[in-house]
PDB file of C-alpha atoms and ligand atoms in Angstrom:
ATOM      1  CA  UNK P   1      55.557  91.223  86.705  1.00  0.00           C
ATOM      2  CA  UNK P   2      53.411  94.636  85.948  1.00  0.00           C
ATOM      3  CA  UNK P   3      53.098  97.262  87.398  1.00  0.00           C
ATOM      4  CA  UNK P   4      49.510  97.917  85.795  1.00  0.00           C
ATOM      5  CA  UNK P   5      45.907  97.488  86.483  1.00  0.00           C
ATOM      6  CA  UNK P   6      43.090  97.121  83.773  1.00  0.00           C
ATOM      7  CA  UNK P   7      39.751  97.658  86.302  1.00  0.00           C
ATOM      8  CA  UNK P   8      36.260  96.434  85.141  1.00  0.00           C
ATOM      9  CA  UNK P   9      33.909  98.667  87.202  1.00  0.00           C
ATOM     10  CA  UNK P  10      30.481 100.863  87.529  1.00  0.00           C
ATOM     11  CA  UNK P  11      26.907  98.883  86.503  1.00  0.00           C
ATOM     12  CA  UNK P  12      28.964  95.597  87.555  1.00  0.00           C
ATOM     13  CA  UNK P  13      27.806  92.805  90.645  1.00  0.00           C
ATOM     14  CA  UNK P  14      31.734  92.833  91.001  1.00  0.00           C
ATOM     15  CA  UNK P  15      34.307  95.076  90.760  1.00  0.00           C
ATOM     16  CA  UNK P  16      37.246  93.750  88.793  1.00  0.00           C
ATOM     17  CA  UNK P  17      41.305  94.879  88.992  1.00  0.00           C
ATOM     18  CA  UNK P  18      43.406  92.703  86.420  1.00  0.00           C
ATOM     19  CA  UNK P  19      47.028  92.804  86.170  1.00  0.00           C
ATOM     20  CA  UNK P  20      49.266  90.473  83.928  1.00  0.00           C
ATOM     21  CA  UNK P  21      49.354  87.747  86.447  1.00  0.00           C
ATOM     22  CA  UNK P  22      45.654  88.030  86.719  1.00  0.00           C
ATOM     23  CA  UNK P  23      45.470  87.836  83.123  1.00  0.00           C
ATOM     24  CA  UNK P  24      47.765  84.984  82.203  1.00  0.00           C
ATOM     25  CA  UNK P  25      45.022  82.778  84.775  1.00  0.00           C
ATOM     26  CA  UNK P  26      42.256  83.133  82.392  1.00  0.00           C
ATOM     27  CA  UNK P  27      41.045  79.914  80.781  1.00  0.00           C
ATOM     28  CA  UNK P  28      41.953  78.691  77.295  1.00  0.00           C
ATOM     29  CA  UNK P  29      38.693  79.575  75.677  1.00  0.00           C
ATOM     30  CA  UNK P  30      39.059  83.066  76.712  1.00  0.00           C
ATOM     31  CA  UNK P  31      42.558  83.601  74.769  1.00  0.00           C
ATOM     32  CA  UNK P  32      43.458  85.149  71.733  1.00  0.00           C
ATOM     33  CA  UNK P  33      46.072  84.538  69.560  1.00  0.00           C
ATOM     34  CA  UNK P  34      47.743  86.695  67.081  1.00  0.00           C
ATOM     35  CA  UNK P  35      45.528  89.420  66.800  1.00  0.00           C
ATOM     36  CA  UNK P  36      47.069  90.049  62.933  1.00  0.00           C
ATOM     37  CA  UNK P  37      45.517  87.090  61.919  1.00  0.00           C
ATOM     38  CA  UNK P  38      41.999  89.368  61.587  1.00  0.00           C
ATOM     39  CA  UNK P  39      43.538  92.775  61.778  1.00  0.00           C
ATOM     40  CA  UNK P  40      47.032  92.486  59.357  1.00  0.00           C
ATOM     41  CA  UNK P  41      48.106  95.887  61.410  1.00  0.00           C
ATOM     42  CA  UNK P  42      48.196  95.402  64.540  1.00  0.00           C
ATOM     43  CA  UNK P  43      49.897  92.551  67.091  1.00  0.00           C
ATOM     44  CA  UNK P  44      49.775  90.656  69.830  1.00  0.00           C
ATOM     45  CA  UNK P  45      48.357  88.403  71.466  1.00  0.00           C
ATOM     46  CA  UNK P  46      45.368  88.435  74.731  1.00  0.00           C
ATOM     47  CA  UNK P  47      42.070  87.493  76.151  1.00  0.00           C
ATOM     48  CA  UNK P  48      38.333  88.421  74.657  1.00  0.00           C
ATOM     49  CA  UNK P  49      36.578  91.402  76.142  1.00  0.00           C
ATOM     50  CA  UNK P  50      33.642  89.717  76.616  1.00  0.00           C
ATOM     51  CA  UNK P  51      35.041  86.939  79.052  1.00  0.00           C
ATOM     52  CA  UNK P  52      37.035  89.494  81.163  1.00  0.00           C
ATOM     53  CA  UNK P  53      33.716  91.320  81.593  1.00  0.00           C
ATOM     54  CA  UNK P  54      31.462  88.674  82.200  1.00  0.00           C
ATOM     55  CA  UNK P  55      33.483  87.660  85.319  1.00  0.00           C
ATOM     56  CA  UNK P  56      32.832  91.158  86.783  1.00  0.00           C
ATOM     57  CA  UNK P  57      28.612  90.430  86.945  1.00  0.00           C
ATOM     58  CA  UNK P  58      27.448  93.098  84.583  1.00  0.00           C
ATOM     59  CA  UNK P  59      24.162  94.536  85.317  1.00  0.00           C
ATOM     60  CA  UNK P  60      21.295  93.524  83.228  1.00  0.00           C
ATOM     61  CA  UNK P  61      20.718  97.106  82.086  1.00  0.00           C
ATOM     62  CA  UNK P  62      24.068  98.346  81.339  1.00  0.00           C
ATOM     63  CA  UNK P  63      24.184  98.550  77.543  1.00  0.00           C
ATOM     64  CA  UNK P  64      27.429 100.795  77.154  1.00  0.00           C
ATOM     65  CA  UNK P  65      30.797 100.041  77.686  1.00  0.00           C
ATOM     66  CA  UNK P  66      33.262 102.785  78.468  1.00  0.00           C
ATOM     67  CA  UNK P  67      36.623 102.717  77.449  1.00  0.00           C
ATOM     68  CA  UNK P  68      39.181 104.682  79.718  1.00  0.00           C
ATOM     69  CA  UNK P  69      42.929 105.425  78.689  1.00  0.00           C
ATOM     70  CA  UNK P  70      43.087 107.834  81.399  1.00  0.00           C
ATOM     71  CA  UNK P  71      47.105 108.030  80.522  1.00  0.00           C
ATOM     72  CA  UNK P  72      46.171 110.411  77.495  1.00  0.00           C
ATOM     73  CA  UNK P  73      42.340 111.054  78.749  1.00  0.00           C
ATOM     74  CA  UNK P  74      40.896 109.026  75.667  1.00  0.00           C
ATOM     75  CA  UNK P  75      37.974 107.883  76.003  1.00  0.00           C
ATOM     76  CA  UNK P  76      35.684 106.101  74.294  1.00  0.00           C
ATOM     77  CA  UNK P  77      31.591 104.520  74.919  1.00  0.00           C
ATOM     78  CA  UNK P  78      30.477 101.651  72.495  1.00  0.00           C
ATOM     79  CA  UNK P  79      26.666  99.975  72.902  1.00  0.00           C
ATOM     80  CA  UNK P  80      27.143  96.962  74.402  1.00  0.00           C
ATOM     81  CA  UNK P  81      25.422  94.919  71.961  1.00  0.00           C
ATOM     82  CA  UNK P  82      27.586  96.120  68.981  1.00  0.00           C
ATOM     83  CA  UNK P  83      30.773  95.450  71.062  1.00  0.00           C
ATOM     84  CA  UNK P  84      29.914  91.917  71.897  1.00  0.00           C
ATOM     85  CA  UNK P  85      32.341  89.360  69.942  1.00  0.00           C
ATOM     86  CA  UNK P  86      34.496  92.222  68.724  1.00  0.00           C
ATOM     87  CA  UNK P  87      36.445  93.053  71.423  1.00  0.00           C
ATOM     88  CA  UNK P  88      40.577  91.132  71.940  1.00  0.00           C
ATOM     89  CA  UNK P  89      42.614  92.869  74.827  1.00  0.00           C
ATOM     90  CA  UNK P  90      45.711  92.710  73.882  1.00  0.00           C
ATOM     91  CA  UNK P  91      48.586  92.740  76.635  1.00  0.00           C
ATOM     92  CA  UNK P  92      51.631  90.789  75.139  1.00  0.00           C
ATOM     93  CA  UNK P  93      53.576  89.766  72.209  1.00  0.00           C
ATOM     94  CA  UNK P  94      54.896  86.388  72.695  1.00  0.00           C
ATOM     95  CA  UNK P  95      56.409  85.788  76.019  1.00  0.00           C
ATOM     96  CA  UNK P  96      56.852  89.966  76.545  1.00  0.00           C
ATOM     97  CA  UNK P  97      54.087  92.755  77.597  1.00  0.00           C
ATOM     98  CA  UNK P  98      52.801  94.791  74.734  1.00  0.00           C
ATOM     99  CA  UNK P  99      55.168  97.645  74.314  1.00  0.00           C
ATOM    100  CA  UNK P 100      53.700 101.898  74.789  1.00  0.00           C
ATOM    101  CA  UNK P 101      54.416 101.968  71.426  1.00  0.00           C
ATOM    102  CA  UNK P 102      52.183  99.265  70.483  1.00  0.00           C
ATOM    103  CA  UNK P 103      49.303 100.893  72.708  1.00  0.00           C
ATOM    104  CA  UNK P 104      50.487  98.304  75.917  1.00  0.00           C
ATOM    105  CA  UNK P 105      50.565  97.591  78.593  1.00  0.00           C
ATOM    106  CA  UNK P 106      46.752  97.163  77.098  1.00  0.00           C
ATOM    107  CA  UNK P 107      45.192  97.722  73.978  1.00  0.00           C
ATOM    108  CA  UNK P 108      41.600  96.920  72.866  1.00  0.00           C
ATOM    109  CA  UNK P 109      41.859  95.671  69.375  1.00  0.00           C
ATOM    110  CA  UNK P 110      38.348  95.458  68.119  1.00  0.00           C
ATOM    111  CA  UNK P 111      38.277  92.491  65.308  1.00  0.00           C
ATOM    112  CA  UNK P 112      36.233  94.388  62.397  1.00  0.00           C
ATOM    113  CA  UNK P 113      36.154  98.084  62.972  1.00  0.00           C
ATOM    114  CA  UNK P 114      34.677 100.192  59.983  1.00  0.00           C
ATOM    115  CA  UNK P 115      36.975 103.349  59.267  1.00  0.00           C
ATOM    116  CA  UNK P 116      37.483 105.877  61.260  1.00  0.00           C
ATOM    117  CA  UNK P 117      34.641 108.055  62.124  1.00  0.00           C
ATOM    118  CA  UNK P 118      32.329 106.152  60.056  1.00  0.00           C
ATOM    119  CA  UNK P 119      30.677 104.195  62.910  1.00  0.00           C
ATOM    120  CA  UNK P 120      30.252 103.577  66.725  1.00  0.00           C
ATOM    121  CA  UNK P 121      32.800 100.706  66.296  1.00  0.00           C
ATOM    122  CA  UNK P 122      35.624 102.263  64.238  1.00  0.00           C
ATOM    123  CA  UNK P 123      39.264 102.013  63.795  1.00  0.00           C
ATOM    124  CA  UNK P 124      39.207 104.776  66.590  1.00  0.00           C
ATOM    125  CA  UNK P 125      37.939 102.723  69.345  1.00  0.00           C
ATOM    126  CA  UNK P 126      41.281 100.335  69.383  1.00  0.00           C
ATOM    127  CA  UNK P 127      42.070 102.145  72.744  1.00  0.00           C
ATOM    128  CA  UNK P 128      45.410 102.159  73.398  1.00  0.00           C
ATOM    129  CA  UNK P 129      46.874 102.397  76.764  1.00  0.00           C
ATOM    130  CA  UNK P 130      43.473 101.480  78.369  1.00  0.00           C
ATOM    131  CA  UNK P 131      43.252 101.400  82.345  1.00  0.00           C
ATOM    132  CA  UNK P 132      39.605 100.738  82.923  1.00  0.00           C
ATOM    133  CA  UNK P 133      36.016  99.892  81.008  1.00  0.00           C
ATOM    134  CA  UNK P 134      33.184 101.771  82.500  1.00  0.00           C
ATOM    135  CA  UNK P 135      29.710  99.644  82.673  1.00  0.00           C
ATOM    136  CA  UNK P 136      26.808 102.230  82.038  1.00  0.00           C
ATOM    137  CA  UNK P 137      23.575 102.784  81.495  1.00  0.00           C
ATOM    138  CA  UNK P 138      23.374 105.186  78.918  1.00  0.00           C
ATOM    139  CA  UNK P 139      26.384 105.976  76.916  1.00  0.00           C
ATOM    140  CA  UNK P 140      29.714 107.031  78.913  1.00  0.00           C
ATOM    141  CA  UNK P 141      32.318 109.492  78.012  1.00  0.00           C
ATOM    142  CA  UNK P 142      33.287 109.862  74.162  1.00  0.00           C
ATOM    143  CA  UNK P 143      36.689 112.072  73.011  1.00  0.00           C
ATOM    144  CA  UNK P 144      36.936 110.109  69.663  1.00  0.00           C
ATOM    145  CA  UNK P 145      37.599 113.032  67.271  1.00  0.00           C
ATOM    146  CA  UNK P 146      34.883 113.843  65.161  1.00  0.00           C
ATOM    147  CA  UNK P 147      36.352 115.846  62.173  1.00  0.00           C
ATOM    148  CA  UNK P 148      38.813 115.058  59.769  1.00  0.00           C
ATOM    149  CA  UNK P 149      40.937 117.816  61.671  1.00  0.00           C
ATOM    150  CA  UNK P 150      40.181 117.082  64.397  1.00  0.00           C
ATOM    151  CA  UNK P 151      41.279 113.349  63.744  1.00  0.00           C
ATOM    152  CA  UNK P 152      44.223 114.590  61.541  1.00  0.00           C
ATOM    153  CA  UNK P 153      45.038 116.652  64.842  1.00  0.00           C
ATOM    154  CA  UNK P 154      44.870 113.347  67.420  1.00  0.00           C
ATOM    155  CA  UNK P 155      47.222 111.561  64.868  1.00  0.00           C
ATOM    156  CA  UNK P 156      49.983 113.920  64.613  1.00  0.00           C
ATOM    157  CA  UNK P 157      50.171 113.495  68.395  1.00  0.00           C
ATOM    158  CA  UNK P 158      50.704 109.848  68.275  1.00  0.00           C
ATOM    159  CA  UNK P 159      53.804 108.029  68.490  1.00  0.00           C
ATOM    160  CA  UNK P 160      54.625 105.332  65.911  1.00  0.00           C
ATOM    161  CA  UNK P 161      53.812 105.248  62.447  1.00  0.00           C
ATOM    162  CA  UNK P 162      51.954 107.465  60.492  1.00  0.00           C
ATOM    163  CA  UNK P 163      48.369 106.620  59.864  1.00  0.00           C
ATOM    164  CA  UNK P 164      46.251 108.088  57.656  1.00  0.00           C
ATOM    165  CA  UNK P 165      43.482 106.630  59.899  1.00  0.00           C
TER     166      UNK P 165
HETATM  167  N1  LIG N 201      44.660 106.032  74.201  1.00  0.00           N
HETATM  168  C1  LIG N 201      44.435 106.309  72.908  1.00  0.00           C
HETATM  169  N2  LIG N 201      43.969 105.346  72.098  1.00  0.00           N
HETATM  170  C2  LIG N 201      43.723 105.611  70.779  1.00  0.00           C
HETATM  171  C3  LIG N 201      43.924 106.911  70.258  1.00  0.00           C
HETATM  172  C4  LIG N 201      44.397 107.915  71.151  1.00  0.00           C
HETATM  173  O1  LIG N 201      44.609 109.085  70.783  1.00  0.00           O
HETATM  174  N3  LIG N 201      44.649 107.575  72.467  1.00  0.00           N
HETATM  175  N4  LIG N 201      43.624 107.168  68.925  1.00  0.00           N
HETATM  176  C5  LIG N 201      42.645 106.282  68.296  1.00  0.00           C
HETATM  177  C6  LIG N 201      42.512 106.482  66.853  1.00  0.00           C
HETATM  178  S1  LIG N 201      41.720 107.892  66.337  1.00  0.00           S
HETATM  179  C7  LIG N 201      42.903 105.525  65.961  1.00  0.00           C
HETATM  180  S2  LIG N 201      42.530 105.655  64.322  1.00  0.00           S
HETATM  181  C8  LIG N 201      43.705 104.356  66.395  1.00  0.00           C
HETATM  182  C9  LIG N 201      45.014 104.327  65.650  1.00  0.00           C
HETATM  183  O2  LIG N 201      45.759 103.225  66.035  1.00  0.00           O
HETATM  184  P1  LIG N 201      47.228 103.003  65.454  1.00  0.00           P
HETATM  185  O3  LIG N 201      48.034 104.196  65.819  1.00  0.00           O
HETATM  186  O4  LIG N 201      47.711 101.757  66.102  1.00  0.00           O
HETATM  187  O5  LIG N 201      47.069 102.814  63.983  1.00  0.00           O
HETATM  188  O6  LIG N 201      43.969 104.355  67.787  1.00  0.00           O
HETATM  189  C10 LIG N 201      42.915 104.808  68.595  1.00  0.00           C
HETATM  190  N5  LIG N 201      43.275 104.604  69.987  1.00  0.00           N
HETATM  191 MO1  LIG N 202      40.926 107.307  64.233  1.00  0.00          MO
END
């Protein structure tokens, strides 16, 4: 059905590639749904982070995870432990894939972000469009703006609503 690939890869036993199909196969107790039931603005519907990542055999001492929406080269590295039990990947509404314009084919929506730019796991690390997470050592790549300009700047770029993120 998609034409997409999320990959899990880097401090990892196994390298992952999931597409929808791939997806849809994942047990019950790895679902999500109705992601506005937590975060009112945003939709959809998916499978925990945590699950998808376990399956790839993380290494012991990777304590970052990279997030990589190498359509728009965001980017964005969250400790490991702080992530854990936060993190819904959201890849449909209902029956359909999640839409661009909802961040699809798929979005990390992070179930209790603080505000932007007021944290490691803020309201800018819902990556939209994301293609891969990036086990590391360390912390990975970062492009989360880190101004108000700067942020005012990413968000006039966006399509959708306006957000006064
Ligand atoms: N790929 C990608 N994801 C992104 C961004 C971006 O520029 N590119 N902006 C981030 C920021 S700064 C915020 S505050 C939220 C905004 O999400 P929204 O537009 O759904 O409200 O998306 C985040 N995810
Ligand atoms: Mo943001």
């Amino acid at each position: 059905m998609a034409s997409w690939t999320l990959k899990i890869e880097g401090s990892v036993g196994r390298p992952l590639s999931f597409g929808w199909d791939e997806l849809e196969q994942l047990p019950a107790q790895a679902r999500v749904e109705d992601v506005s039931r937590f975060q009112p603005a945003r939709v959809g519907s998916g499978v925990e982070l945590d699950a998808v990542l376990a399956l790839a055999d993380p290494d012991p001492a990777a304590d970052h995870a990279t997030l990589h929406a190498d359509r728009d080269n965001f980017h964005v590295s969250i400790p490991l432990a702080l992530l854990k039990g936060q993190g819904v990947l959201v890849y449909r509404i209902g029956a359909d894939p999640l839409p661009e314009e909802k961040g699809g084919p798929v979005r990390l929506v992070i179930r209790d972000p603080s505000a932007c730019h007021t944290g490691e796991l803020d309201d800018c690390a819902n990556v939209k469009y994301l293609s891969r997470v990036e086990l590391t050592q360390g912390r990975g790549r970062d492009t989360r703006p880190t101004s108000e300009l700067e942020h005012a700047a990413l968000h006039a770029q966006q399509p959708g609503p306006a957000n006064a993120g």
